CSV table of C-alpha atoms and ligand atoms in Angstrom, one decimal:
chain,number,residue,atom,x,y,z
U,18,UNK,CA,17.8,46.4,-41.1
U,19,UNK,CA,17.7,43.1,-39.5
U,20,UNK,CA,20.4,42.0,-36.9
U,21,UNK,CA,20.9,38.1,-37.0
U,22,UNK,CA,20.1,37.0,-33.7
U,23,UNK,CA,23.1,34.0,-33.9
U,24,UNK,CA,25.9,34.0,-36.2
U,25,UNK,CA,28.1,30.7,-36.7
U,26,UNK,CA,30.4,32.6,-34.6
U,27,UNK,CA,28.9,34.4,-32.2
U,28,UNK,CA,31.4,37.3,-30.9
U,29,UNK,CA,31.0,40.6,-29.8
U,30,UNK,CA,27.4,42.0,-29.6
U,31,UNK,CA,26.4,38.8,-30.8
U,32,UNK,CA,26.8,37.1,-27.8
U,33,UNK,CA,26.3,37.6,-23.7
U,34,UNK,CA,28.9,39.5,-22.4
U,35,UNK,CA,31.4,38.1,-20.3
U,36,UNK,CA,30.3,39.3,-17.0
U,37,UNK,CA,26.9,37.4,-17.7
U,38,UNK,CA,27.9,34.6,-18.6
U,39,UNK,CA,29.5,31.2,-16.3
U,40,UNK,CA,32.6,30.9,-17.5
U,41,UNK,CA,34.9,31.8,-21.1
U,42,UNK,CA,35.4,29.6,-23.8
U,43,UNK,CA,39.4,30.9,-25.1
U,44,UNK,CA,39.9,29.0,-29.3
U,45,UNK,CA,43.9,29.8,-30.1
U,46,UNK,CA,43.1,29.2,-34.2
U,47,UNK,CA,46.7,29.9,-34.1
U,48,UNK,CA,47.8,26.9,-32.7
U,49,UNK,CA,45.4,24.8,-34.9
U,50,UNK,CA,47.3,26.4,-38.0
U,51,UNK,CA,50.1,25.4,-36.1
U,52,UNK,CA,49.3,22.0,-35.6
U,53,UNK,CA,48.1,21.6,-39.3
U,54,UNK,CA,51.9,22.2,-40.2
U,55,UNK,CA,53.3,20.1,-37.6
U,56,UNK,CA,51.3,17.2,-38.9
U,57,UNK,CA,51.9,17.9,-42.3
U,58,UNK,CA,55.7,17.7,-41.6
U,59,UNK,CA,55.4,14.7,-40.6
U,60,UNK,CA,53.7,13.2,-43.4
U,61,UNK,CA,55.7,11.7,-46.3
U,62,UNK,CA,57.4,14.1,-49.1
U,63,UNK,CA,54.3,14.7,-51.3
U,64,UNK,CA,51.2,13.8,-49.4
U,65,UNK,CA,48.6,16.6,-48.9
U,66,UNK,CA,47.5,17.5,-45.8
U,67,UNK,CA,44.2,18.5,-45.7
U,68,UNK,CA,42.0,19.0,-42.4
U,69,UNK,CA,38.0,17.5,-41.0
U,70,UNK,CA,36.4,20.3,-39.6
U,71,UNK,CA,33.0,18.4,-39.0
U,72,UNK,CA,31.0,19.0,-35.9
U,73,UNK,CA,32.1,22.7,-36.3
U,74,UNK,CA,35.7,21.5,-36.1
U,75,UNK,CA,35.0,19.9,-33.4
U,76,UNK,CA,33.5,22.8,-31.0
U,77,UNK,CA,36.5,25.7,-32.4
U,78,UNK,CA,34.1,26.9,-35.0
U,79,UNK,CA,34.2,25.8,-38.5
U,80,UNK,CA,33.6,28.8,-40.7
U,81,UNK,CA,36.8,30.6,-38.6
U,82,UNK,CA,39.1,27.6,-38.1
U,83,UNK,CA,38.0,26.6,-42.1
U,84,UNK,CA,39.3,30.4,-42.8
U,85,UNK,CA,42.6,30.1,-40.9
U,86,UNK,CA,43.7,26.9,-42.1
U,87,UNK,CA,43.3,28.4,-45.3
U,88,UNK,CA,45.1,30.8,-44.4
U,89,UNK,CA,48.2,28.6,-44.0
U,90,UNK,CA,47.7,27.0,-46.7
U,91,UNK,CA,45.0,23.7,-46.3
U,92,UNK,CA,43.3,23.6,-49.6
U,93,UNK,CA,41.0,20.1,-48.6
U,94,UNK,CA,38.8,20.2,-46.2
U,95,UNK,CA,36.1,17.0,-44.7
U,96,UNK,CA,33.0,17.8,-43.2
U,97,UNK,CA,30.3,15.2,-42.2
U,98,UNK,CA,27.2,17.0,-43.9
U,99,UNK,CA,26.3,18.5,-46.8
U,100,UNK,CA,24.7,21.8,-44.3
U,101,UNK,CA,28.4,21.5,-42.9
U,102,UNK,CA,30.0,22.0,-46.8
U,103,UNK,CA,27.1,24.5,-47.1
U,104,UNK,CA,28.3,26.9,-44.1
U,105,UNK,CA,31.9,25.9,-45.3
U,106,UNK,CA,31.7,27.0,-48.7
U,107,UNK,CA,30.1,30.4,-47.4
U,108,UNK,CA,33.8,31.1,-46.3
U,109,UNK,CA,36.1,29.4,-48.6
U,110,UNK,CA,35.1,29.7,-52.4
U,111,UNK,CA,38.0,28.5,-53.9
U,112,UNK,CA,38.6,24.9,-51.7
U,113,UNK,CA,37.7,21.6,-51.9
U,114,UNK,CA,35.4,20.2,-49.6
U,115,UNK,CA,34.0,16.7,-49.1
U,116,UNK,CA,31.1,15.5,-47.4
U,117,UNK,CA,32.3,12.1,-45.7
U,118,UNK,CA,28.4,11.5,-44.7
U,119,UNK,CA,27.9,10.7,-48.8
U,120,UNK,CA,25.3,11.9,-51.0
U,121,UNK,CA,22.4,12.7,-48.8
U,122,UNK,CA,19.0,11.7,-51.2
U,123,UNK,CA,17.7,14.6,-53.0
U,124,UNK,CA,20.1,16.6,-52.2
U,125,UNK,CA,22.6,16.8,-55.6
U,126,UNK,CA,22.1,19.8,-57.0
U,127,UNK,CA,22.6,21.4,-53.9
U,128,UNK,CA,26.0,19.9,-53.9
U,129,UNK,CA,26.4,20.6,-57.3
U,130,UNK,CA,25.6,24.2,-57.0
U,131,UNK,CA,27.5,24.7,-53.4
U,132,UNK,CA,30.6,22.7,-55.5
U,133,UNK,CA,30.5,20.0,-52.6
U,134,UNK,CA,32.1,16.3,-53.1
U,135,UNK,CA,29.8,13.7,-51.8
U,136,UNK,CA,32.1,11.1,-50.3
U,137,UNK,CA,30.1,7.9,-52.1
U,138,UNK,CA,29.7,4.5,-50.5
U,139,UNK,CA,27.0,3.0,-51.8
U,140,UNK,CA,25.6,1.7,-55.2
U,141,UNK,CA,22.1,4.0,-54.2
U,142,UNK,CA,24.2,6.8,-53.9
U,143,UNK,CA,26.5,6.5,-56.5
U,144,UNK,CA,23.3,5.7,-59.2
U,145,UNK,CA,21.7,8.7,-57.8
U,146,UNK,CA,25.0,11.0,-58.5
U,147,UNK,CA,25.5,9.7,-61.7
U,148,UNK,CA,22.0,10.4,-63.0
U,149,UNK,CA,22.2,14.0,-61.5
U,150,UNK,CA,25.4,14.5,-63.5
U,151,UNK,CA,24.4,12.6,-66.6
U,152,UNK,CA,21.3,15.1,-66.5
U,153,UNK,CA,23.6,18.4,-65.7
U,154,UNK,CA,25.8,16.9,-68.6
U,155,UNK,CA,28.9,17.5,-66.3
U,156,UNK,CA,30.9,14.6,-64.5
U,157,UNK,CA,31.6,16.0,-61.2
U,158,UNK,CA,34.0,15.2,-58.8
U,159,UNK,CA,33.6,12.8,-56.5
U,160,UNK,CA,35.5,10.8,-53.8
U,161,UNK,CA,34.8,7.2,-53.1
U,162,UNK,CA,34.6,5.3,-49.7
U,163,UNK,CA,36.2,1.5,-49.4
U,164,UNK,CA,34.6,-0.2,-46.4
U,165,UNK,CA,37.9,-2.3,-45.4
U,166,UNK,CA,36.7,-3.7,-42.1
U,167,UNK,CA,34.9,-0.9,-39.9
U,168,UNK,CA,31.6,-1.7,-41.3
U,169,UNK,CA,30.4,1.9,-41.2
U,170,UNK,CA,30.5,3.5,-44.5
U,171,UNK,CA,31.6,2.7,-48.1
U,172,UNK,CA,31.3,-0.1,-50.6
U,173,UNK,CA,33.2,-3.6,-49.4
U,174,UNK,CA,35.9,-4.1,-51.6
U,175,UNK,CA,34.7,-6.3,-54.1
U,176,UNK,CA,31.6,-4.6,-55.0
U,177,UNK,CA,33.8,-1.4,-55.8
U,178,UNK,CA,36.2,-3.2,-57.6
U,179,UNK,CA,33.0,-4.5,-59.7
U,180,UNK,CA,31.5,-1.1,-60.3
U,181,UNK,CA,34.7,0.5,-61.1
U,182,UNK,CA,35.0,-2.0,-64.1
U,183,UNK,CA,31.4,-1.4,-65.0
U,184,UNK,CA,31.6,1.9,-66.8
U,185,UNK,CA,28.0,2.5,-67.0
U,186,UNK,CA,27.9,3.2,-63.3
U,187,UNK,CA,31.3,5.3,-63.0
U,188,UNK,CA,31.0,6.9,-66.3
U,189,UNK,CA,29.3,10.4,-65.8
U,190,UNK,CA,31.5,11.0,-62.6
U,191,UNK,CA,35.0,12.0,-62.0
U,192,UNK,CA,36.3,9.8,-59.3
U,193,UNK,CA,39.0,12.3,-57.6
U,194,UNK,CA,39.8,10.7,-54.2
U,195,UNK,CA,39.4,6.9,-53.0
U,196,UNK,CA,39.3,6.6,-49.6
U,197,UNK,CA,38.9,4.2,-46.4
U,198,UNK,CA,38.9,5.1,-42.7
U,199,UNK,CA,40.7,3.2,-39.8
U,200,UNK,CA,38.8,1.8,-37.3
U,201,UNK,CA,41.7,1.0,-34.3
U,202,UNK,CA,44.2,3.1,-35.2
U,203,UNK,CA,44.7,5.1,-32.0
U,204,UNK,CA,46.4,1.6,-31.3
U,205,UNK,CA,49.3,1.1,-33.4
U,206,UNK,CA,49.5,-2.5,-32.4
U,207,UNK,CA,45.8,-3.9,-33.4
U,208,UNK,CA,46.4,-5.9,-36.0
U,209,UNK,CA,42.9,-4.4,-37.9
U,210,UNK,CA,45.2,-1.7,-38.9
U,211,UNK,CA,47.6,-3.9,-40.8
U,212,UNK,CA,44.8,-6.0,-42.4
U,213,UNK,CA,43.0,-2.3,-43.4
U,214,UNK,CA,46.1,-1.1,-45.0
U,215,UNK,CA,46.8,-4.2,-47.4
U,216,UNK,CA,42.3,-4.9,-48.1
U,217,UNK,CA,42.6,-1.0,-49.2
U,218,UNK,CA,45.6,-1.8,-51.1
U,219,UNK,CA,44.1,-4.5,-52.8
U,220,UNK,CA,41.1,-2.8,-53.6
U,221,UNK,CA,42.9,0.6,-55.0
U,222,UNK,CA,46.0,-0.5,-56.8
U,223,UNK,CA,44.4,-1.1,-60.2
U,224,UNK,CA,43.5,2.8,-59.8
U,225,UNK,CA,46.6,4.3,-59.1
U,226,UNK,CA,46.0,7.4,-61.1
U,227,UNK,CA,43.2,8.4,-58.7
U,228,UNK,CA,44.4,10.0,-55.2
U,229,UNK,CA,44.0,7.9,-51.8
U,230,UNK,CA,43.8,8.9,-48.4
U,231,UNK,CA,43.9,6.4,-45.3
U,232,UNK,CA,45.3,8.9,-42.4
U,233,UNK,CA,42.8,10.4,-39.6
U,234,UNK,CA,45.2,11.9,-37.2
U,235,UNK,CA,46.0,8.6,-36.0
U,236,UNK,CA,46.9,7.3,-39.2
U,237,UNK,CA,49.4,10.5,-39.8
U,238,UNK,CA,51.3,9.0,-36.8
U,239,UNK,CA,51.1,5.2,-37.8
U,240,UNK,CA,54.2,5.9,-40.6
U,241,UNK,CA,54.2,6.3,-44.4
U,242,UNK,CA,52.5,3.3,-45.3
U,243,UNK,CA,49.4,4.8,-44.1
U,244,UNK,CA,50.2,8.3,-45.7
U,245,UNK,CA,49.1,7.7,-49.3
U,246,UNK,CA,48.3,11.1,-51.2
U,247,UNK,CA,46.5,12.4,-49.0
U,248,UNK,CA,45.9,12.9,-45.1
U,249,UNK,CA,42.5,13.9,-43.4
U,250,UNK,CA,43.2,14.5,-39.6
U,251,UNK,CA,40.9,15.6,-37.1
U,252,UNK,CA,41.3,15.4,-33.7
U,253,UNK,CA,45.0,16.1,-33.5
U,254,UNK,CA,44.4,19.4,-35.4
U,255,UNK,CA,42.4,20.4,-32.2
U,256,UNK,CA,45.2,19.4,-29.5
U,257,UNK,CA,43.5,16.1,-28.9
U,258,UNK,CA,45.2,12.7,-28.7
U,259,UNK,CA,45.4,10.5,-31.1
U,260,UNK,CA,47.6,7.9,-30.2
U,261,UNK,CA,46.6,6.1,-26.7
U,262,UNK,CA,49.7,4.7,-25.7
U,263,UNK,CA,52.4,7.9,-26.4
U,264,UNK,CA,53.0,11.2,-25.6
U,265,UNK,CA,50.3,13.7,-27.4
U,266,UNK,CA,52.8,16.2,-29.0
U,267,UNK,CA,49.6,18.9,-30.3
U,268,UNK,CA,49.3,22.3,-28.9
U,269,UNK,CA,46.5,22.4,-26.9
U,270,UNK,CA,43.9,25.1,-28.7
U,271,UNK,CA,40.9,25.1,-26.6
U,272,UNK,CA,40.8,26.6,-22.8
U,273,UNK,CA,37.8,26.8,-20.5
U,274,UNK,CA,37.9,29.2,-17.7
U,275,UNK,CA,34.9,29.2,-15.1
U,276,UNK,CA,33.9,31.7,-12.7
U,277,UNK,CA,33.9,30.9,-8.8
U,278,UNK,CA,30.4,32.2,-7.8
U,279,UNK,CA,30.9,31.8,-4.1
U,280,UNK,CA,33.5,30.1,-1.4
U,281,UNK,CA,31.8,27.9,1.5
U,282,UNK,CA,33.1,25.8,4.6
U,283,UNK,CA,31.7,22.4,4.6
U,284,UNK,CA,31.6,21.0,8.2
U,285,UNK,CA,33.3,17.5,8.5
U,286,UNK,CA,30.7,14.8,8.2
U,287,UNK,CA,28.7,16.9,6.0
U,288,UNK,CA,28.1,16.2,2.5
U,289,UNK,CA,28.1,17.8,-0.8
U,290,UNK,CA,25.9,18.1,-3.8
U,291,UNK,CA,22.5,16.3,-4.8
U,292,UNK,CA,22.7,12.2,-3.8
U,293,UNK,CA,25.0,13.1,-0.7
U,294,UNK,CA,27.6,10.9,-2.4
U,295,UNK,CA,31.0,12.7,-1.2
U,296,UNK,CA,31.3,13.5,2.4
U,297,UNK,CA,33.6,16.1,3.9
U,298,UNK,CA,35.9,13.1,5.5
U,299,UNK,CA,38.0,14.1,8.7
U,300,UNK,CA,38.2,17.6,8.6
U,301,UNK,CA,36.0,20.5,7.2
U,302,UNK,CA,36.5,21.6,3.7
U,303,UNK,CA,36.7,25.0,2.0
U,304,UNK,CA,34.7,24.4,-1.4
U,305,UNK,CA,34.4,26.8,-4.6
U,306,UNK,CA,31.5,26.9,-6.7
U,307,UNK,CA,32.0,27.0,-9.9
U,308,UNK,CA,29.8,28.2,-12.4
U,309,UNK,CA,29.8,25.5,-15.1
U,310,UNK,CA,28.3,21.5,-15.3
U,311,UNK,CA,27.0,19.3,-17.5
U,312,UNK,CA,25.4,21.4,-19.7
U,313,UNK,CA,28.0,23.3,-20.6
U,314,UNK,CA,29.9,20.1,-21.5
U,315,UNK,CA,31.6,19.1,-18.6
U,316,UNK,CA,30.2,15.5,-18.4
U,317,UNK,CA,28.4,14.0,-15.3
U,318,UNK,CA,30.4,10.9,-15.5
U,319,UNK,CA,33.4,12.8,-14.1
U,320,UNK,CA,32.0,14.0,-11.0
U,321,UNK,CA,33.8,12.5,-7.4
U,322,UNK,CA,32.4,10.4,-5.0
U,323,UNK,CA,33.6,8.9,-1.9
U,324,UNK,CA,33.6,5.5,-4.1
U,325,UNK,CA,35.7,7.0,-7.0
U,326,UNK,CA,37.7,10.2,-7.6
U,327,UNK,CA,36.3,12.8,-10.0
U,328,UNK,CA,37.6,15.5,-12.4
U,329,UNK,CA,39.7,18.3,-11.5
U,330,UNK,CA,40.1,22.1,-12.7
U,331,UNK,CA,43.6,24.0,-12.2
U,332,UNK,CA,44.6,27.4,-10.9
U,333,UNK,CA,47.8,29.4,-9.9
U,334,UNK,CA,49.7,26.4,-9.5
U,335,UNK,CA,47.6,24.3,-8.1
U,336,UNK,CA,45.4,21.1,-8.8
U,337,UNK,CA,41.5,21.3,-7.7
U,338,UNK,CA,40.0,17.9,-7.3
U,339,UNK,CA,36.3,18.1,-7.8
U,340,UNK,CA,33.9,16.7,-4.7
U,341,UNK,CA,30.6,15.4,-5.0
U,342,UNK,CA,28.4,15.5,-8.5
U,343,UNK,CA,28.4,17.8,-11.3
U,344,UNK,CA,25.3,19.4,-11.7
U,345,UNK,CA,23.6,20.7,-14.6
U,346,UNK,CA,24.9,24.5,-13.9
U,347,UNK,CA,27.6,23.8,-11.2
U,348,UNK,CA,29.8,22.3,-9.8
U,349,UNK,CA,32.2,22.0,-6.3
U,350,UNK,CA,36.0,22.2,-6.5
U,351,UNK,CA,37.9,21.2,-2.9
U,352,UNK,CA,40.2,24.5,-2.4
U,353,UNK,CA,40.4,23.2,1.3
U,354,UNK,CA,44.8,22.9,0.1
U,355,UNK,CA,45.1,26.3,-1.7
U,356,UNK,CA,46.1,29.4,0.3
U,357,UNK,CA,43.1,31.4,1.7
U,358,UNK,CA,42.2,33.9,-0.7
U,359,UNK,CA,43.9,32.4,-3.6
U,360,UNK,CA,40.6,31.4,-4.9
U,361,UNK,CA,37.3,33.9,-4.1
U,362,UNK,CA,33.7,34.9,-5.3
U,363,UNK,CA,34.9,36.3,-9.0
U,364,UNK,CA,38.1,34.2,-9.6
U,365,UNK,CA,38.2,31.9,-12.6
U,366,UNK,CA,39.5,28.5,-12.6
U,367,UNK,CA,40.9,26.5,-15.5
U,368,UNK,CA,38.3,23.3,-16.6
U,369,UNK,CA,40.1,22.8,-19.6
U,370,UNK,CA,42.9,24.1,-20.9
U,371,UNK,CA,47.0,23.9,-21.0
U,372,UNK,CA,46.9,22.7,-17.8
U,373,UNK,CA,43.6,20.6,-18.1
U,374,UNK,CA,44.0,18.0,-21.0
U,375,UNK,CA,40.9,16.8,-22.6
U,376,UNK,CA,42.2,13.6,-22.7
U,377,UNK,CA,42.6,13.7,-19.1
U,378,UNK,CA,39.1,14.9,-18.1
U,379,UNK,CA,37.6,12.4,-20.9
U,380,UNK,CA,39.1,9.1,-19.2
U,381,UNK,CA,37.7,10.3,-15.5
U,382,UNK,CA,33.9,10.5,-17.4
U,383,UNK,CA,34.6,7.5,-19.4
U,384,UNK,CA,34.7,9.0,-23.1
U,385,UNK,CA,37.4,10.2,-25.4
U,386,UNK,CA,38.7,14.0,-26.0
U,387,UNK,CA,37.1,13.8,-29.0
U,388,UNK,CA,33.2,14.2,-27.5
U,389,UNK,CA,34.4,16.6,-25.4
U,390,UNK,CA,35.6,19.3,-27.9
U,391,UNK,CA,32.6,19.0,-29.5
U,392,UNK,CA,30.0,19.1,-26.4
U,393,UNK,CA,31.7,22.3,-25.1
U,394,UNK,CA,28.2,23.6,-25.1
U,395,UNK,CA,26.8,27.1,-26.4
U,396,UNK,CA,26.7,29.0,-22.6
U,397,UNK,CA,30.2,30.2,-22.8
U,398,UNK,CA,31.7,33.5,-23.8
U,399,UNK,CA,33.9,33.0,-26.6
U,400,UNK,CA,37.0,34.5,-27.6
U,401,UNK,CA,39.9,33.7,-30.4
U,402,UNK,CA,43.1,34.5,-28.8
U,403,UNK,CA,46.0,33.0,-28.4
U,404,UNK,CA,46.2,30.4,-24.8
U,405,UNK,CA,48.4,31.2,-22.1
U,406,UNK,CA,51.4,28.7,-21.6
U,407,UNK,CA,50.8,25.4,-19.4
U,408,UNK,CA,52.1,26.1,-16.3
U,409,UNK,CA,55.2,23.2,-15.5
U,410,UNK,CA,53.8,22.1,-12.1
U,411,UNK,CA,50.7,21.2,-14.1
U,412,UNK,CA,52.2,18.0,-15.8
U,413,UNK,CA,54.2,17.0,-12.6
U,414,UNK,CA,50.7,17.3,-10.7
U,415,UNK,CA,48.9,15.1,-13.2
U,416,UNK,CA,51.4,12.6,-13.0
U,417,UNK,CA,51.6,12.8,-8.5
G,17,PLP,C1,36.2,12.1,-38.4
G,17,PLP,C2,36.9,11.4,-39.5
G,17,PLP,C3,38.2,11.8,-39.8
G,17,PLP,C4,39.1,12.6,-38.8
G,17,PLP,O1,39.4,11.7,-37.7
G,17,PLP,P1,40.3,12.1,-36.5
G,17,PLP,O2,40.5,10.8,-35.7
G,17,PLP,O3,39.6,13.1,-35.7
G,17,PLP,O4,41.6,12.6,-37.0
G,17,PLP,C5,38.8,11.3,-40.9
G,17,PLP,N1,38.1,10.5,-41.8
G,17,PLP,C6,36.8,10.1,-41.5
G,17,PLP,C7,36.1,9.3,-42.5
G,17,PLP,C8,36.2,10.6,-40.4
G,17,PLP,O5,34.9,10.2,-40.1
């Protein structure tokens, strides 16, 4: 008997055990169902709301969080490539999936076999599909992609327009979902998202008997004109933010906990980590090592200087600014205004979590929550349980 040496999800005695390993890696699938509902109540009467689990739903695991969101009831599900849908489909027989990445070339009958929706955007692509299903006599499903302004993916809107007339092309396929994708709408105001909303509009409205979908997460919290039939969020699933400028309301379903390998006293003048860039200024400082850098996700770009603040982590109450550089397997917390003892050789501090947005730690290393979920890195011991509470000084310290 052979024992697979990595699963999609390792657990158990597939992976290191806890004790080995730099810090834990806590997914509350729970609270992603949860969220699925929340954003589905606030779509319009009617729309679907289906869920993008791409980049293994970005770092919680796709197969799992695919099975739970089934669970509550999510029958569509986006993934970016067809060995995405493949893994997906494994897991989830009976749902529809769609591959926003297209028809990758060569690949059809795998789609076909594997019942996967290539997301089409292009006239090689959609010639491709066609003569696959003209030749499997069987007009498959298929969602189309309306490049309205991001320039990415999908056909610009006259040349679908013209296709869509031209029978020849569309025939053997069974167009089942028209989409487009926003490109500014984590800001409400940018008029791009107007302009998107009326070019799809345009474009679609002869067509009205075939479902569209406009909404990512932001797009869910844009209003009803961006609702349409159906809604494909991501990020907000996952607890991150989608909307700069208000209030994230998600659940946060994703908590990193790293181990404190060792306590040190760094003399005043002295300096910390490789490049010497933060100095121990005034006084000495008590600093924890921490178990966990840049390759376990926790990007360079946040580390502390004495130019420019850093990253932080949080424990019992209290907020840990990081000093000096994050290195590849550690990195220094500054303890010095904890409580002696409060934080020792084998105590775990939070590096993302309830406490510890990712949109937080994302603006101190310049990027968005959205890279950071799915760079969480593959060192951690994972576990699917449910996250503590945040603690209440935790928002009152972010905001200090
Ligand atoms: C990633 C993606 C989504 C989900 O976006 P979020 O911002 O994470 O909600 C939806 N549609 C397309 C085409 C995407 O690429």
């Amino acid at each position: 008997m052979t024992v697979p040496v990595s699963s999609p999800e390792p657990q158990g005695a597939d992976q290191a055990p806890e004790d080995l390993c730099g810090g834990r890696l806590t997914i509350d699938r729970d609270a992603i169902a949860a969220n699925w509902a929340y954003l589905g109540g606030r779509l319009t009467a009617g729309t679907e709301c289906a869920a993008t689990i791409k980049a293994d739903a970005y770092g919680t695991g796709a197969a799992g969080t695919a099975k739970r969101l089934a669970e509550a009831g999510c029958k569509t599900f986006f993934v970016a490539l067809p060995a995405e849908g493949v893994e997906v489909r494994k897991v989830l027989p009976d749902a529809v999936i769609y591959i926003l990445g297209g028809l990758f070339p060569g690949c059809a009958e795998t789609y076909a076999s594997a019942n996967l929706r290539p997301m089409i955007g292009s006239a090689p692509e959609l010639a491709e599909w066609s003569a696959f299903c003209k030749a499997h006599g069987q007009a498959l499903e298929t969602g189309l992609h309306v490049d309205t302004g991001m320039n990415r993916l999908g056909f610009r809107p006259d040349e679908f327009s013209s296709l869509l007339r031209d029978r020849d092309l569309t025939g053997p396929i069974t167009a089942s979902l028209l989409i487009t994708h926003l490109a500014c709408g984590s800001d409400p105001d940018h008029p791009a998202n107007r302009r998107q909303l009326e070019i799809f509009r345009g474009a679609t409205d002869p067509f009205k008997h075939i479902p569209r979908s406009m909404a990512n997460s932001a797009g869910v919290f844009l209003g009803p004109e961006y609702h349409f039939d159906l809604a494909r969020p991501g990020i907000s699933l996952y607890g991150g933010k989608a909307i700069d400028t208000q209030p994230n309301p998600m659940r946060p379903v994703a908590m990193i906990e790293a181990r404190v390998m060792q306590v040190r006293t760094v003399p005043s003048g002295e300096t910390v980590g490789y490049g010497c860039t933060e100095t121990a200024k005034e006084r000495p400082r008590r600093v924890a090592m921490v178990a966990a850098g840049y390759a376990d996700g926790l990007h360079r770009r946040a580390s502390s200087s004495d130019e420019r603040p850093g990253g932080f982590a949080w424990a019992s109450g209290h907020r840990l600014p990081l000093i000096g550089r994050i290195s590849m397997d550690m990195l220094a917390l500054d303890i010095t205004n904890t409580p002696e003892g409060l934080i020792e050789r084998g105590s775990f501090v939070e590096m993302l979590g309830p406490n510890v947005a990712a949109s937080d730690l994302a603006a101190y290393a310049e990027t968005i929550d959205y890279e950071y979920l799915t760079g969480l890195g593959r060192r951690y011991h994972r576990r699917y349980q449910a996250l503590p509470d945040a603690d209440p000084a935790a928002h009152a310290a972010v905001l200090a």
